[in-house]
Amino acid sequence: MTTPLNDDQNMLASDDVIYGQDVPLISRLVTVVFPGDTNHHGTLFGGAGFALMDRIAFISATRHGRVPFVTASCERIDYTAPVKLGQIVELTAKVIRVGRTSLSVEVELVAENMIGGERVLCTRGLFHMVAKTELTKDKSWSLPPLPQAAVAEILDDQPTLLRMSDVVFADQANSYGTMFGGVAMAAMSKSAFIAATRYCRLPTVLASSRKMDFKYPVRVGSILELVSKVIKSGRSSVVVSTELWSEDMMSGERLMTAKGEFTMVAVDENGHPVPVLAEDGAREA
């Protein structure tokens, strides 16, 4: 039997279409280090880490300026700790400086142990992004200024939600230029896995997906945001509600493209179900 934790049907908005007001100041990219991402030492390739940092810097810059950006340079990127196979990687990015046609994004890369939850800051860096648009020819045109800190605090005050952003590339699309449904389902299940693992602090596996509804296509070049939350807890399983939002880079229009529920089961090293945490923080008998 499961215990409902939250009966919200839509974790972000009452409508399926919103325009930018729910985009947080801090953009996050969360993933898991798989064997294909590692070198012969069993740690994340340094170049793969750079690529993830540049990707989230691009997302952060685009959300701020709503114009195309390219990376002009990066600096002060020093690895102080490796990212190991099987760890969660969380990258956060925020715009810290804005000029007329360029801005600077600060990016941090943190490694997190799935079971213990220990987090280590592995590296940080500064990415300088330049707007590539005809608008820059107009000397009176300028990128929007930084938002007020008070607004940022309100938008990022959602600690119970897992939010992870990415970009849809051409190799993830079908012949119509929209994201494959299977790729979307894989992204949603990964988000559910991370949310469940953080809740249980135990290895979890996907047991079932009771329902998944697709409402809109996701175009190549869109920003993809997955929002997950544990909504029910049982003896050895949790139910995670996951929303998949697509965001137009230029207009900021956001569509709730898909929504699904995933049942994740906590298991031991032999793959047998084990109790998850009770509400008081103790293991259920």
Short mmCIF file of the C-alpha atoms (twelve columns), coordinates in Angstrom:
data_MODEL
# 
_entry.id   MODEL 
# 
loop_
_atom_site.group_PDB 
_atom_site.id 
_atom_site.type_symbol 
_atom_site.label_atom_id 
_atom_site.label_alt_id 
_atom_site.label_comp_id 
_atom_site.label_asym_id 
_atom_site.label_seq_id 
_atom_site.Cartn_x 
_atom_site.Cartn_y 
_atom_site.Cartn_z 
_atom_site.pdbx_PDB_model_num 
ATOM 1   C CA . MET A 1   0.000  0.000  0.000   1 
ATOM 2   C CA . THR A 2   1.303  3.449  -0.839  1 
ATOM 3   C CA . THR A 3   0.976  6.730  1.009   1 
ATOM 4   C CA . PRO A 4   0.259  9.828  -1.113  1 
ATOM 5   C CA . LEU A 5   2.702  12.658 -0.448  1 
ATOM 6   C CA . ASN A 6   1.281  15.265 -2.785  1 
ATOM 7   C CA . ASP A 7   -1.830 15.280 -4.946  1 
ATOM 8   C CA . ASP A 8   -0.767 18.098 -7.264  1 
ATOM 9   C CA . GLN A 9   -1.773 17.295 -10.836 1 
ATOM 10  C CA . ASN A 10  0.513  19.913 -12.327 1 
ATOM 11  C CA . MET A 11  3.665  20.783 -10.434 1 
ATOM 12  C CA . LEU A 12  4.505  23.948 -12.327 1 
ATOM 13  C CA . ALA A 13  1.414  25.683 -13.604 1 
ATOM 14  C CA . SER A 14  -2.341 25.399 -13.937 1 
ATOM 15  C CA . ASP A 15  -2.131 25.604 -17.735 1 
ATOM 16  C CA . ASP A 16  -0.215 23.562 -20.269 1 
ATOM 17  C CA . VAL A 17  1.207  26.687 -21.929 1 
ATOM 18  C CA . ILE A 18  3.119  29.400 -20.082 1 
ATOM 19  C CA . TYR A 19  5.506  32.123 -21.182 1 
ATOM 20  C CA . GLY A 20  8.744  32.319 -19.293 1 
ATOM 21  C CA . GLN A 21  7.448  33.315 -15.867 1 
ATOM 22  C CA . ASP A 22  8.250  29.924 -14.366 1 
ATOM 23  C CA . VAL A 23  11.841 29.730 -15.621 1 
ATOM 24  C CA . PRO A 24  14.227 29.811 -12.635 1 
ATOM 25  C CA . LEU A 25  17.262 32.072 -12.502 1 
ATOM 26  C CA . ILE A 26  19.482 29.031 -11.957 1 
ATOM 27  C CA . SER A 27  19.417 26.424 -14.731 1 
ATOM 28  C CA . ARG A 28  20.240 22.821 -13.832 1 
ATOM 29  C CA . LEU A 29  21.457 19.859 -15.846 1 
ATOM 30  C CA . VAL A 30  21.402 16.575 -13.924 1 
ATOM 31  C CA . THR A 31  22.584 13.233 -15.245 1 
ATOM 32  C CA . VAL A 32  24.276 9.980  -14.239 1 
ATOM 33  C CA . VAL A 33  27.808 8.896  -15.168 1 
ATOM 34  C CA . PHE A 34  27.527 5.727  -17.262 1 
ATOM 35  C CA . PRO A 35  30.414 3.512  -18.485 1 
ATOM 36  C CA . GLY A 36  30.421 5.169  -21.915 1 
ATOM 37  C CA . ASP A 37  31.137 8.527  -20.258 1 
ATOM 38  C CA . THR A 38  34.288 7.383  -18.453 1 
ATOM 39  C CA . ASN A 39  37.978 6.962  -19.168 1 
ATOM 40  C CA . HIS A 40  40.153 3.954  -18.288 1 
ATOM 41  C CA . HIS A 41  40.338 5.200  -14.686 1 
ATOM 42  C CA . GLY A 42  36.582 4.832  -14.271 1 
ATOM 43  C CA . THR A 43  36.017 8.572  -13.960 1 
ATOM 44  C CA . LEU A 44  34.203 11.081 -16.156 1 
ATOM 45  C CA . PHE A 45  36.194 12.273 -19.173 1 
ATOM 46  C CA . GLY A 46  37.384 15.827 -18.567 1 
ATOM 47  C CA . GLY A 47  36.170 16.819 -22.023 1 
ATOM 48  C CA . ALA A 48  32.739 15.346 -21.322 1 
ATOM 49  C CA . GLY A 49  32.566 17.499 -18.213 1 
ATOM 50  C CA . PHE A 50  33.496 20.583 -20.249 1 
ATOM 51  C CA . ALA A 51  30.780 19.763 -22.778 1 
ATOM 52  C CA . LEU A 52  28.128 19.506 -20.063 1 
ATOM 53  C CA . MET A 53  29.260 22.812 -18.552 1 
ATOM 54  C CA . ASP A 54  29.118 24.571 -21.920 1 
ATOM 55  C CA . ARG A 55  25.668 23.131 -22.625 1 
ATOM 56  C CA . ILE A 56  24.118 24.405 -19.391 1 
ATOM 57  C CA . ALA A 57  25.874 27.776 -19.842 1 
ATOM 58  C CA . PHE A 58  24.232 28.032 -23.271 1 
ATOM 59  C CA . ILE A 59  20.814 27.209 -21.805 1 
ATOM 60  C CA . SER A 60  21.239 29.805 -19.058 1 
ATOM 61  C CA . ALA A 61  22.368 32.496 -21.510 1 
ATOM 62  C CA . THR A 62  19.537 31.759 -23.946 1 
ATOM 63  C CA . ARG A 63  16.917 31.895 -21.214 1 
ATOM 64  C CA . HIS A 64  18.197 35.303 -20.204 1 
ATOM 65  C CA . GLY A 65  18.612 36.934 -23.606 1 
ATOM 66  C CA . ARG A 66  16.145 35.005 -25.814 1 
ATOM 67  C CA . VAL A 67  18.531 35.364 -28.758 1 
ATOM 68  C CA . PRO A 68  21.049 32.904 -30.273 1 
ATOM 69  C CA . PHE A 69  24.359 32.666 -28.389 1 
ATOM 70  C CA . VAL A 70  27.790 31.216 -29.074 1 
ATOM 71  C CA . THR A 71  30.582 30.532 -26.607 1 
ATOM 72  C CA . ALA A 72  33.346 33.120 -26.944 1 
ATOM 73  C CA . SER A 73  35.640 31.845 -24.189 1 
ATOM 74  C CA . CYS A 74  35.788 30.127 -20.826 1 
ATOM 75  C CA . GLU A 75  38.148 30.558 -17.913 1 
ATOM 76  C CA . ARG A 76  39.114 29.419 -14.423 1 
ATOM 77  C CA . ILE A 77  38.025 25.798 -14.914 1 
ATOM 78  C CA . ASP A 78  40.041 23.648 -12.504 1 
ATOM 79  C CA . TYR A 79  39.107 20.094 -11.536 1 
ATOM 80  C CA . THR A 80  39.576 19.571 -7.799  1 
ATOM 81  C CA . ALA A 81  37.971 16.109 -7.610  1 
ATOM 82  C CA . PRO A 82  37.079 13.359 -10.109 1 
ATOM 83  C CA . VAL A 83  33.532 12.362 -10.997 1 
ATOM 84  C CA . LYS A 84  33.200 8.608  -10.580 1 
ATOM 85  C CA . LEU A 85  31.229 6.000  -12.484 1 
ATOM 86  C CA . GLY A 86  27.678 5.714  -11.151 1 
ATOM 87  C CA . GLN A 87  27.596 9.123  -9.483  1 
ATOM 88  C CA . ILE A 88  24.933 11.744 -10.097 1 
ATOM 89  C CA . VAL A 89  26.303 14.853 -11.786 1 
ATOM 90  C CA . GLU A 90  24.525 18.145 -11.187 1 
ATOM 91  C CA . LEU A 91  25.511 21.269 -13.068 1 
ATOM 92  C CA . THR A 92  24.122 24.669 -12.127 1 
ATOM 93  C CA . ALA A 93  24.454 27.839 -14.170 1 
ATOM 94  C CA . LYS A 94  23.499 31.450 -13.598 1 
ATOM 95  C CA . VAL A 95  24.167 34.685 -15.439 1 
ATOM 96  C CA . ILE A 96  26.385 36.945 -13.319 1 
ATOM 97  C CA . ARG A 97  27.304 39.725 -15.764 1 
ATOM 98  C CA . VAL A 98  25.467 41.294 -18.692 1 
ATOM 99  C CA . GLY A 99  26.879 43.650 -21.302 1 
ATOM 100 C CA . ARG A 100 25.266 45.073 -24.414 1 
ATOM 101 C CA . THR A 101 25.847 42.028 -26.640 1 
ATOM 102 C CA . SER A 102 27.535 39.526 -24.333 1 
ATOM 103 C CA . LEU A 103 27.138 38.018 -20.904 1 
ATOM 104 C CA . SER A 104 29.014 35.776 -18.470 1 
ATOM 105 C CA . VAL A 105 27.646 32.583 -16.959 1 
ATOM 106 C CA . GLU A 106 29.041 30.960 -13.824 1 
ATOM 107 C CA . VAL A 107 28.823 27.156 -13.902 1 
ATOM 108 C CA . GLU A 108 29.421 24.652 -11.110 1 
ATOM 109 C CA . LEU A 109 29.747 20.876 -11.482 1 
ATOM 110 C CA . VAL A 110 28.941 18.778 -8.405  1 
ATOM 111 C CA . ALA A 111 29.282 15.003 -8.033  1 
ATOM 112 C CA . GLU A 112 26.812 13.258 -5.729  1 
ATOM 113 C CA . ASN A 113 26.961 9.741  -4.329  1 
ATOM 114 C CA . MET A 114 23.650 8.012  -4.995  1 
ATOM 115 C CA . ILE A 115 23.477 6.109  -1.712  1 
ATOM 116 C CA . GLY A 116 25.069 8.349  0.893   1 
ATOM 117 C CA . GLY A 117 24.117 11.622 -0.732  1 
ATOM 118 C CA . GLU A 118 27.560 13.150 -0.201  1 
ATOM 119 C CA . ARG A 119 28.184 16.009 -2.618  1 
ATOM 120 C CA . VAL A 120 31.565 17.267 -3.818  1 
ATOM 121 C CA . LEU A 121 32.209 20.388 -5.875  1 
ATOM 122 C CA . CYS A 122 34.449 19.044 -8.653  1 
ATOM 123 C CA . THR A 123 34.925 22.182 -10.719 1 
ATOM 124 C CA . ARG A 124 33.506 25.565 -11.582 1 
ATOM 125 C CA . GLY A 125 34.145 27.975 -14.396 1 
ATOM 126 C CA . LEU A 126 33.114 31.133 -16.163 1 
ATOM 127 C CA . PHE A 127 31.695 31.042 -19.697 1 
ATOM 128 C CA . HIS A 128 31.514 34.179 -21.814 1 
ATOM 129 C CA . MET A 129 28.659 34.024 -24.325 1 
ATOM 130 C CA . VAL A 130 28.096 36.391 -27.270 1 
ATOM 131 C CA . ALA A 131 24.718 37.093 -28.877 1 
ATOM 132 C CA . LYS A 132 24.639 36.190 -32.588 1 
ATOM 133 C CA . THR A 133 21.728 38.134 -34.014 1 
ATOM 134 C CA . GLU A 134 21.081 40.919 -36.499 1 
ATOM 135 C CA . LEU A 135 19.731 42.940 -33.585 1 
ATOM 136 C CA . THR A 136 23.287 43.661 -32.423 1 
ATOM 137 C CA . LYS A 137 23.796 45.911 -35.476 1 
ATOM 138 C CA . ASP A 138 21.417 48.375 -33.858 1 
ATOM 139 C CA . LYS A 139 23.606 50.285 -31.405 1 
ATOM 140 C CA . SER A 140 20.580 51.050 -29.237 1 
ATOM 141 C CA . TRP A 141 19.835 47.336 -28.729 1 
ATOM 142 C CA . SER A 142 21.044 45.640 -25.573 1 
ATOM 143 C CA . LEU A 143 20.562 42.402 -23.698 1 
ATOM 144 C CA . PRO A 144 18.147 42.639 -20.748 1 
ATOM 145 C CA . PRO A 145 19.702 43.460 -17.354 1 
ATOM 146 C CA . LEU A 146 20.127 40.974 -14.539 1 
ATOM 147 C CA . PRO A 147 16.916 40.227 -12.590 1 
ATOM 148 C CA . GLN A 148 16.505 41.326 -9.010  1 
ATOM 149 C CA . ALA A 149 17.740 38.931 -6.334  1 
ATOM 150 C CA . ALA A 150 14.292 38.823 -4.714  1 
ATOM 151 C CA . VAL A 151 12.770 37.436 -7.896  1 
ATOM 152 C CA . ALA A 152 15.479 34.793 -8.151  1 
ATOM 153 C CA . GLU A 153 14.828 33.599 -4.604  1 
ATOM 154 C CA . ILE A 154 11.111 33.127 -5.307  1 
ATOM 155 C CA . LEU A 155 11.633 31.219 -8.554  1 
ATOM 156 C CA . ASP A 156 14.219 28.847 -7.053  1 
ATOM 157 C CA . ASP A 157 12.281 28.139 -3.852  1 
ATOM 158 C CA . GLN A 158 11.099 24.665 -4.872  1 
ATOM 159 C CA . PRO A 159 13.404 22.279 -2.972  1 
ATOM 160 C CA . THR A 160 11.129 19.241 -3.312  1 
ATOM 161 C CA . LEU A 161 11.223 19.280 -7.109  1 
ATOM 162 C CA . LEU A 162 13.954 17.799 -9.254  1 
ATOM 163 C CA . ARG A 163 14.409 20.079 -12.252 1 
ATOM 164 C CA . MET A 164 16.827 19.135 -15.030 1 
ATOM 165 C CA . SER A 165 17.277 20.925 -18.343 1 
ATOM 166 C CA . ASP A 166 18.828 19.933 -21.652 1 
ATOM 167 C CA . VAL A 167 18.672 20.699 -25.374 1 
ATOM 168 C CA . VAL A 168 17.074 18.547 -28.086 1 
ATOM 169 C CA . PHE A 169 19.625 17.725 -30.799 1 
ATOM 170 C CA . ALA A 170 19.122 16.433 -34.340 1 
ATOM 171 C CA . ASP A 171 20.220 12.865 -33.533 1 
ATOM 172 C CA . GLN A 172 17.302 12.612 -31.081 1 
ATOM 173 C CA . ALA A 173 14.682 13.474 -33.698 1 
ATOM 174 C CA . ASN A 174 12.615 11.620 -36.259 1 
ATOM 175 C CA . SER A 175 12.181 12.496 -39.939 1 
ATOM 176 C CA . TYR A 176 9.659  15.197 -38.985 1 
ATOM 177 C CA . GLY A 177 12.218 17.100 -36.925 1 
ATOM 178 C CA . THR A 178 10.597 16.278 -33.607 1 
ATOM 179 C CA . MET A 179 11.947 14.312 -30.669 1 
ATOM 180 C CA . PHE A 180 11.480 10.528 -30.736 1 
ATOM 181 C CA . GLY A 181 8.886  9.393  -28.199 1 
ATOM 182 C CA . GLY A 182 11.295 6.740  -26.952 1 
ATOM 183 C CA . VAL A 183 13.990 9.342  -26.293 1 
ATOM 184 C CA . ALA A 184 11.471 11.404 -24.334 1 
ATOM 185 C CA . MET A 185 10.443 8.359  -22.297 1 
ATOM 186 C CA . ALA A 186 14.094 7.543  -21.576 1 
ATOM 187 C CA . ALA A 187 14.694 11.100 -20.344 1 
ATOM 188 C CA . MET A 188 11.582 10.968 -18.156 1 
ATOM 189 C CA . SER A 189 12.531 7.616  -16.637 1 
ATOM 190 C CA . LYS A 190 16.060 8.884  -15.908 1 
ATOM 191 C CA . SER A 191 14.594 11.888 -14.117 1 
ATOM 192 C CA . ALA A 192 12.272 9.601  -12.144 1 
ATOM 193 C CA . PHE A 193 15.222 7.359  -11.259 1 
ATOM 194 C CA . ILE A 194 17.265 10.271 -9.894  1 
ATOM 195 C CA . ALA A 195 14.300 11.625 -7.906  1 
ATOM 196 C CA . ALA A 196 13.555 8.181  -6.430  1 
ATOM 197 C CA . THR A 197 17.207 7.505  -5.599  1 
ATOM 198 C CA . ARG A 198 17.558 10.833 -3.820  1 
ATOM 199 C CA . TYR A 199 14.399 10.093 -1.840  1 
ATOM 200 C CA . CYS A 200 15.322 6.524  -0.847  1 
ATOM 201 C CA . ARG A 201 19.126 6.765  -0.871  1 
ATOM 202 C CA . LEU A 202 19.066 3.176  -2.094  1 
ATOM 203 C CA . PRO A 203 19.533 1.584  -5.518  1 
ATOM 204 C CA . THR A 204 16.216 1.763  -7.374  1 
ATOM 205 C CA . VAL A 205 14.891 0.098  -10.508 1 
ATOM 206 C CA . LEU A 206 11.923 0.894  -12.715 1 
ATOM 207 C CA . ALA A 207 9.037  -1.483 -12.011 1 
ATOM 208 C CA . SER A 208 6.293  0.057  -14.128 1 
ATOM 209 C CA . SER A 209 4.901  3.140  -15.785 1 
ATOM 210 C CA . ARG A 210 1.170  3.189  -15.253 1 
ATOM 211 C CA . LYS A 211 0.362  6.060  -17.561 1 
ATOM 212 C CA . MET A 212 2.096  8.408  -19.950 1 
ATOM 213 C CA . ASP A 213 0.392  11.077 -22.030 1 
ATOM 214 C CA . PHE A 214 1.993  13.022 -24.889 1 
ATOM 215 C CA . LYS A 215 0.303  16.307 -25.798 1 
ATOM 216 C CA . TYR A 216 2.716  18.235 -28.026 1 
ATOM 217 C CA . PRO A 217 5.758  17.464 -30.208 1 
ATOM 218 C CA . VAL A 218 9.200  18.691 -29.152 1 
ATOM 219 C CA . ARG A 219 11.125 20.406 -31.939 1 
ATOM 220 C CA . VAL A 220 14.868 20.095 -32.514 1 
ATOM 221 C CA . GLY A 221 16.615 23.004 -30.813 1 
ATOM 222 C CA . SER A 222 14.078 23.296 -28.014 1 
ATOM 223 C CA . ILE A 223 15.112 23.463 -24.393 1 
ATOM 224 C CA . LEU A 224 13.863 20.401 -22.569 1 
ATOM 225 C CA . GLU A 225 13.039 20.536 -18.859 1 
ATOM 226 C CA . LEU A 226 12.052 17.543 -16.772 1 
ATOM 227 C CA . VAL A 227 10.375 18.080 -13.415 1 
ATOM 228 C CA . SER A 228 10.023 15.113 -11.063 1 
ATOM 229 C CA . LYS A 229 8.638  14.609 -7.581  1 
ATOM 230 C CA . VAL A 230 7.915  11.595 -5.371  1 
ATOM 231 C CA . ILE A 231 4.147  11.637 -4.826  1 
ATOM 232 C CA . LYS A 232 3.578  8.277  -3.092  1 
ATOM 233 C CA . SER A 233 5.647  6.043  -0.855  1 
ATOM 234 C CA . GLY A 234 5.145  2.367  -0.041  1 
ATOM 235 C CA . ARG A 235 7.122  -0.230 1.866   1 
ATOM 236 C CA . SER A 236 9.714  -0.845 -0.840  1 
ATOM 237 C CA . SER A 237 8.576  1.398  -3.672  1 
ATOM 238 C CA . VAL A 238 7.832  5.003  -4.526  1 
ATOM 239 C CA . VAL A 239 5.752  6.595  -7.269  1 
ATOM 240 C CA . VAL A 240 7.363  9.499  -9.094  1 
ATOM 241 C CA . SER A 241 5.361  11.998 -11.137 1 
ATOM 242 C CA . THR A 242 7.395  13.435 -14.013 1 
ATOM 243 C CA . GLU A 243 6.525  16.302 -16.329 1 
ATOM 244 C CA . LEU A 244 8.358  16.966 -19.575 1 
ATOM 245 C CA . TRP A 245 8.302  20.600 -20.671 1 
ATOM 246 C CA . SER A 246 9.539  21.972 -23.984 1 
ATOM 247 C CA . GLU A 247 10.669 25.575 -24.136 1 
ATOM 248 C CA . ASP A 248 11.134 27.661 -27.269 1 
ATOM 249 C CA . MET A 249 14.563 29.248 -27.049 1 
ATOM 250 C CA . MET A 250 13.599 32.562 -28.605 1 
ATOM 251 C CA . SER A 251 10.045 33.207 -27.398 1 
ATOM 252 C CA . GLY A 252 10.232 31.463 -24.023 1 
ATOM 253 C CA . GLU A 253 6.937  29.682 -24.709 1 
ATOM 254 C CA . ARG A 254 6.740  26.555 -22.560 1 
ATOM 255 C CA . LEU A 255 4.520  23.556 -23.290 1 
ATOM 256 C CA . MET A 256 3.892  20.641 -20.962 1 
ATOM 257 C CA . THR A 257 4.601  18.060 -23.636 1 
ATOM 258 C CA . ALA A 258 4.221  14.891 -21.608 1 
ATOM 259 C CA . LYS A 259 3.426  13.635 -18.146 1 
ATOM 260 C CA . GLY A 260 3.858  10.213 -16.604 1 
ATOM 261 C CA . GLU A 261 4.046  8.277  -13.363 1 
ATOM 262 C CA . PHE A 262 6.824  5.806  -12.651 1 
ATOM 263 C CA . THR A 263 6.905  3.161  -9.924  1 
ATOM 264 C CA . MET A 264 10.457 2.699  -8.675  1 
ATOM 265 C CA . VAL A 265 11.447 -0.170 -6.360  1 
ATOM 266 C CA . ALA A 266 14.366 -0.041 -3.923  1 
ATOM 267 C CA . VAL A 267 16.572 -3.137 -4.186  1 
ATOM 268 C CA . ASP A 268 19.623 -4.679 -2.529  1 
ATOM 269 C CA . GLU A 269 22.770 -5.972 -4.228  1 
ATOM 270 C CA . ASN A 270 20.901 -9.145 -5.243  1 
ATOM 271 C CA . GLY A 271 18.019 -7.254 -6.820  1 
ATOM 272 C CA . HIS A 272 15.559 -8.054 -4.020  1 
ATOM 273 C CA . PRO A 273 13.145 -5.354 -2.765  1 
ATOM 274 C CA . VAL A 274 14.151 -3.611 0.464   1 
ATOM 275 C CA . PRO A 275 12.290 -1.122 2.707   1 
ATOM 276 C CA . VAL A 276 12.543 2.562  1.890   1 
ATOM 277 C CA . LEU A 277 12.803 5.341  4.441   1 
ATOM 278 C CA . ALA A 278 9.793  5.999  6.647   1 
ATOM 279 C CA . GLU A 279 8.597  9.570  7.231   1 
ATOM 280 C CA . ASP A 280 10.617 9.793  10.470  1 
ATOM 281 C CA . GLY A 281 13.806 8.966  8.580   1 
ATOM 282 C CA . ALA A 282 14.067 5.381  9.862   1 
ATOM 283 C CA . ARG A 283 13.948 2.259  7.735   1 
ATOM 284 C CA . GLU A 284 10.539 0.647  7.671   1 
ATOM 285 C CA . ALA A 285 10.456 -2.843 9.175   1 
# 
